[in-house]
Tab-separated table of C-alpha atoms in Angstrom:
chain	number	residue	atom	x	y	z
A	1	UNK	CA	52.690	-80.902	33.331
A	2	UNK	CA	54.159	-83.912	34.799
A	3	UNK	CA	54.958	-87.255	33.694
A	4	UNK	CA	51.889	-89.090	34.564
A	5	UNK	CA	49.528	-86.489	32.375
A	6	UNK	CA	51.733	-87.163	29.388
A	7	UNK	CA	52.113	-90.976	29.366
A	8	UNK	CA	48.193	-91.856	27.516
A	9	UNK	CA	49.392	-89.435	25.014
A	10	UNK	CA	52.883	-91.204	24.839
A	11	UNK	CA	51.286	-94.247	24.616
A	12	UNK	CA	48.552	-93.478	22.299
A	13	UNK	CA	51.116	-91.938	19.776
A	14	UNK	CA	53.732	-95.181	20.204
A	15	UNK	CA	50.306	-96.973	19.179
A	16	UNK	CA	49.516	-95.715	16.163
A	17	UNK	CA	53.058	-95.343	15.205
A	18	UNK	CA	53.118	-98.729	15.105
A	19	UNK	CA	49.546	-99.700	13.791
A	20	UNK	CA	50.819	-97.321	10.443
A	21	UNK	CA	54.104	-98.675	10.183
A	22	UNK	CA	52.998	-102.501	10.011
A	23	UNK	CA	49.872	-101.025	7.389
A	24	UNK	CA	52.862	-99.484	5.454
A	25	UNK	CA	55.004	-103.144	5.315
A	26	UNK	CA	51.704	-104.683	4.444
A	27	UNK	CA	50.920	-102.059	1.286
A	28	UNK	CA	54.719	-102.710	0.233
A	29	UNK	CA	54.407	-106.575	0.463
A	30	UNK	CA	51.468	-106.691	-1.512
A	31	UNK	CA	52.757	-104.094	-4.006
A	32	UNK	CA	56.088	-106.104	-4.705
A	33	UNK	CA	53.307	-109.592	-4.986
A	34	UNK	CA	51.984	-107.704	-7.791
A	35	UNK	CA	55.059	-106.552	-9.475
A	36	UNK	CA	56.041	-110.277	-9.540
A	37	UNK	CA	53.250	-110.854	-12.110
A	38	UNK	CA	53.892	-111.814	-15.741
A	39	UNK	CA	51.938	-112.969	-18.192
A	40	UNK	CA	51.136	-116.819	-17.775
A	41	UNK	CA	50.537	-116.547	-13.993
A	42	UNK	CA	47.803	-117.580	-11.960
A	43	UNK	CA	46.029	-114.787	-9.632
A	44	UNK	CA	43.383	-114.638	-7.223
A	45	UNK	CA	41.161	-111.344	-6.998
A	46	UNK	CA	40.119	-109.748	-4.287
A	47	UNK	CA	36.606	-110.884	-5.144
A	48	UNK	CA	37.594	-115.005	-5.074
A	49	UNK	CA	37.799	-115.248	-8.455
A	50	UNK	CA	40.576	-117.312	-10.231
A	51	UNK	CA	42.293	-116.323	-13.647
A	52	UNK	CA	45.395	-116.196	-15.453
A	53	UNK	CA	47.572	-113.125	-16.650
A	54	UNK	CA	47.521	-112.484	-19.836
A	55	UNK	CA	48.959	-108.772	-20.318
A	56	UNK	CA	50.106	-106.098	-17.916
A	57	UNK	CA	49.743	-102.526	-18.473
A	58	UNK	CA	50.446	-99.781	-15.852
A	59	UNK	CA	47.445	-99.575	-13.854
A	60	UNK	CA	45.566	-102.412	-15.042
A	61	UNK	CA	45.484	-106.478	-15.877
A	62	UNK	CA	44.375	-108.871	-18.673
A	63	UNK	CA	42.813	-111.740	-16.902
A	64	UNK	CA	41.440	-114.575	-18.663
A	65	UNK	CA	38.850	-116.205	-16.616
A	66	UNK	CA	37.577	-118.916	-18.915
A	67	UNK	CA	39.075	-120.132	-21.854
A	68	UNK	CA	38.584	-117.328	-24.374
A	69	UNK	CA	37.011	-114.737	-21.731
A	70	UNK	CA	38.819	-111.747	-21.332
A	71	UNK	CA	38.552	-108.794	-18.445
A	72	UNK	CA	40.075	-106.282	-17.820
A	73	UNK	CA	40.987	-105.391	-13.824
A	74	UNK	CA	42.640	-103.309	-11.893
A	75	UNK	CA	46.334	-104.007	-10.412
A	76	UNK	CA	44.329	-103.212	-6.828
A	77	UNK	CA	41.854	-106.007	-7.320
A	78	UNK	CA	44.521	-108.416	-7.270
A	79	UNK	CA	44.685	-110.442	-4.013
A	80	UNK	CA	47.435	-113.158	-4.572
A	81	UNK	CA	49.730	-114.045	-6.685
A	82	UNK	CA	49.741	-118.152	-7.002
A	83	UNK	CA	52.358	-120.600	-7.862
A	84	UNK	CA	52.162	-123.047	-10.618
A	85	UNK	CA	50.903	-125.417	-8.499
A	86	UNK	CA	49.067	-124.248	-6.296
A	87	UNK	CA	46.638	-123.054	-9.197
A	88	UNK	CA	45.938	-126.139	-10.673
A	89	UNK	CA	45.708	-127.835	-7.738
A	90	UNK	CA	42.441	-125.062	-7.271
A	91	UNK	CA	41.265	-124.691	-10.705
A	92	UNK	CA	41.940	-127.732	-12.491
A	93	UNK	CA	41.634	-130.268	-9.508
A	94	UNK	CA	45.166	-131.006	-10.530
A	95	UNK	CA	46.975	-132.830	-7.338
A	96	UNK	CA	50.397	-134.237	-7.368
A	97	UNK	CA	49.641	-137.435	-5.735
A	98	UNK	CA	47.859	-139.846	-6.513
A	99	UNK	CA	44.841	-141.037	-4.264
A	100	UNK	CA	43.783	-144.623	-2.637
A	101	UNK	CA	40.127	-143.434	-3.014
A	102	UNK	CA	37.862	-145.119	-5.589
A	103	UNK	CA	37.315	-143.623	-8.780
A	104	UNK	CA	33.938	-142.203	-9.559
A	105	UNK	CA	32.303	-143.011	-12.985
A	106	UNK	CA	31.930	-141.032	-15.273
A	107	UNK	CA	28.265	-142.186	-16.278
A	108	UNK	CA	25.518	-143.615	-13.643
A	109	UNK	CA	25.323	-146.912	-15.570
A	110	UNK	CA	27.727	-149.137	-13.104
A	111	UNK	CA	25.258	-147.167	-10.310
A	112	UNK	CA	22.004	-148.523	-11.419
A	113	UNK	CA	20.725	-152.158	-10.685
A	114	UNK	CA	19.179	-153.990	-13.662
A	115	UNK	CA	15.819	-156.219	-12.660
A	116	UNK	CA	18.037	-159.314	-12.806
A	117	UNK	CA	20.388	-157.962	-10.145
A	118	UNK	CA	17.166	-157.112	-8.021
A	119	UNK	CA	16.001	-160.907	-8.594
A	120	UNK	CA	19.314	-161.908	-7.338
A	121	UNK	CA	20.015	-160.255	-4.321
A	122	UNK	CA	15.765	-160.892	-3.161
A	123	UNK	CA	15.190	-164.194	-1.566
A	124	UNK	CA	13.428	-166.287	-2.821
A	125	UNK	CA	10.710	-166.845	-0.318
A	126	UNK	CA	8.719	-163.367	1.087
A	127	UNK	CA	9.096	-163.573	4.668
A	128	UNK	CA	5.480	-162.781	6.728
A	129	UNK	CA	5.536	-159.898	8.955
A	130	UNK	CA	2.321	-160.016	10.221
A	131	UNK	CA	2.093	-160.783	13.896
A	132	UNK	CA	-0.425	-163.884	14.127
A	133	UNK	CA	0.217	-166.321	16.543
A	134	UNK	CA	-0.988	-170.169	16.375
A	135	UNK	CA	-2.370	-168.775	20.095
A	136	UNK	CA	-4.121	-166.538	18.155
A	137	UNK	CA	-5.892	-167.791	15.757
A	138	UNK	CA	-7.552	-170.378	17.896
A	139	UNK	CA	-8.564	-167.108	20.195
A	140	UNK	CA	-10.740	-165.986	17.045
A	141	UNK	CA	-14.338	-166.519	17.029
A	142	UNK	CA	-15.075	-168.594	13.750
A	143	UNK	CA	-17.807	-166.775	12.776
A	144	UNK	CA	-15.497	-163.870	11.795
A	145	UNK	CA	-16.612	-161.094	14.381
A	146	UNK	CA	-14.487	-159.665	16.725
A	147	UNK	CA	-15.289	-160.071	20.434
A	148	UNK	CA	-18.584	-157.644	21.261
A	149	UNK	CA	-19.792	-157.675	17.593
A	150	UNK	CA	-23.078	-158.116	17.000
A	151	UNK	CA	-25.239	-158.423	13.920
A	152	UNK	CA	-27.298	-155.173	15.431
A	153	UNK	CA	-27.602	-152.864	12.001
């Protein structure tokens, strides 16, 4: 066999040496993220959902999701373990600065025009849209028919 046979199998073996060994760091990174976890810390599943620790056992987690809502989950099916702040910036809206933006109401009362604000902001006179010229009107026949109308019934 010489050299040139041998290389795709070279290659191909160099390949998935490496494809296993990078799956391996990845299984080890996300198995130290989850030893990191103590009760009081925020977590994303592997589903999207958001909860906080609440008890560790060996296989398994007590997440609440809600306030007073309870699962149980498995160590696997977490998919991050978040900071402090980065989990109430997510959950609770919570942001650290404060913004330049307007602040929305909390009712749709300051939203609504009253009739008086209506009467205000109209004008006073109705403007005519209609499209009659002085030219126009002395066109029309005064008898009220339109040209080619005849009393024929």
């Amino acid at each position: 066999m010489s050299l040139v046979t041998l290389l795709p199998f070279i290659v191909l073996i160099g390949a998935m040496f490496l494809m296993t060994r990078s799956a391996k760091r990845k299984q080890q990174q996300a198995a130290s993220m989850r030893e990191e976890m103590q009760p009081g810390t925020g977590v994303r599943t592997i589903g999207g959902m958001y909860a906080t620790v609440k008890e560790l056992g060996d296989d398994t987690v007590l997440l609440e999701v809600a306030p007073g809502v309870h699962a149980v989950y498995a160590k696997n099916a977490i998919g991050a373990v978040l900071s402090d702040e980065e989990y109430n910036r997510i959950v609770h809206g919570d942001s650290g600065e404060t913004s330049d933006l307007p602040a929305v109401p909390d009712d749709a009362s300051s939203l609504t025009e009253t009739a008086e604000d209506k009467a205000e902001a109209a004008p006073a006179d109705k403007i005519d849209l209609g499209k009659k010229d002085e030219a126009d009107d002395a066109a029309a026949p005064k008898d009220g028919k339109a040209d080619g109308e005849s009393d024929a019934k």
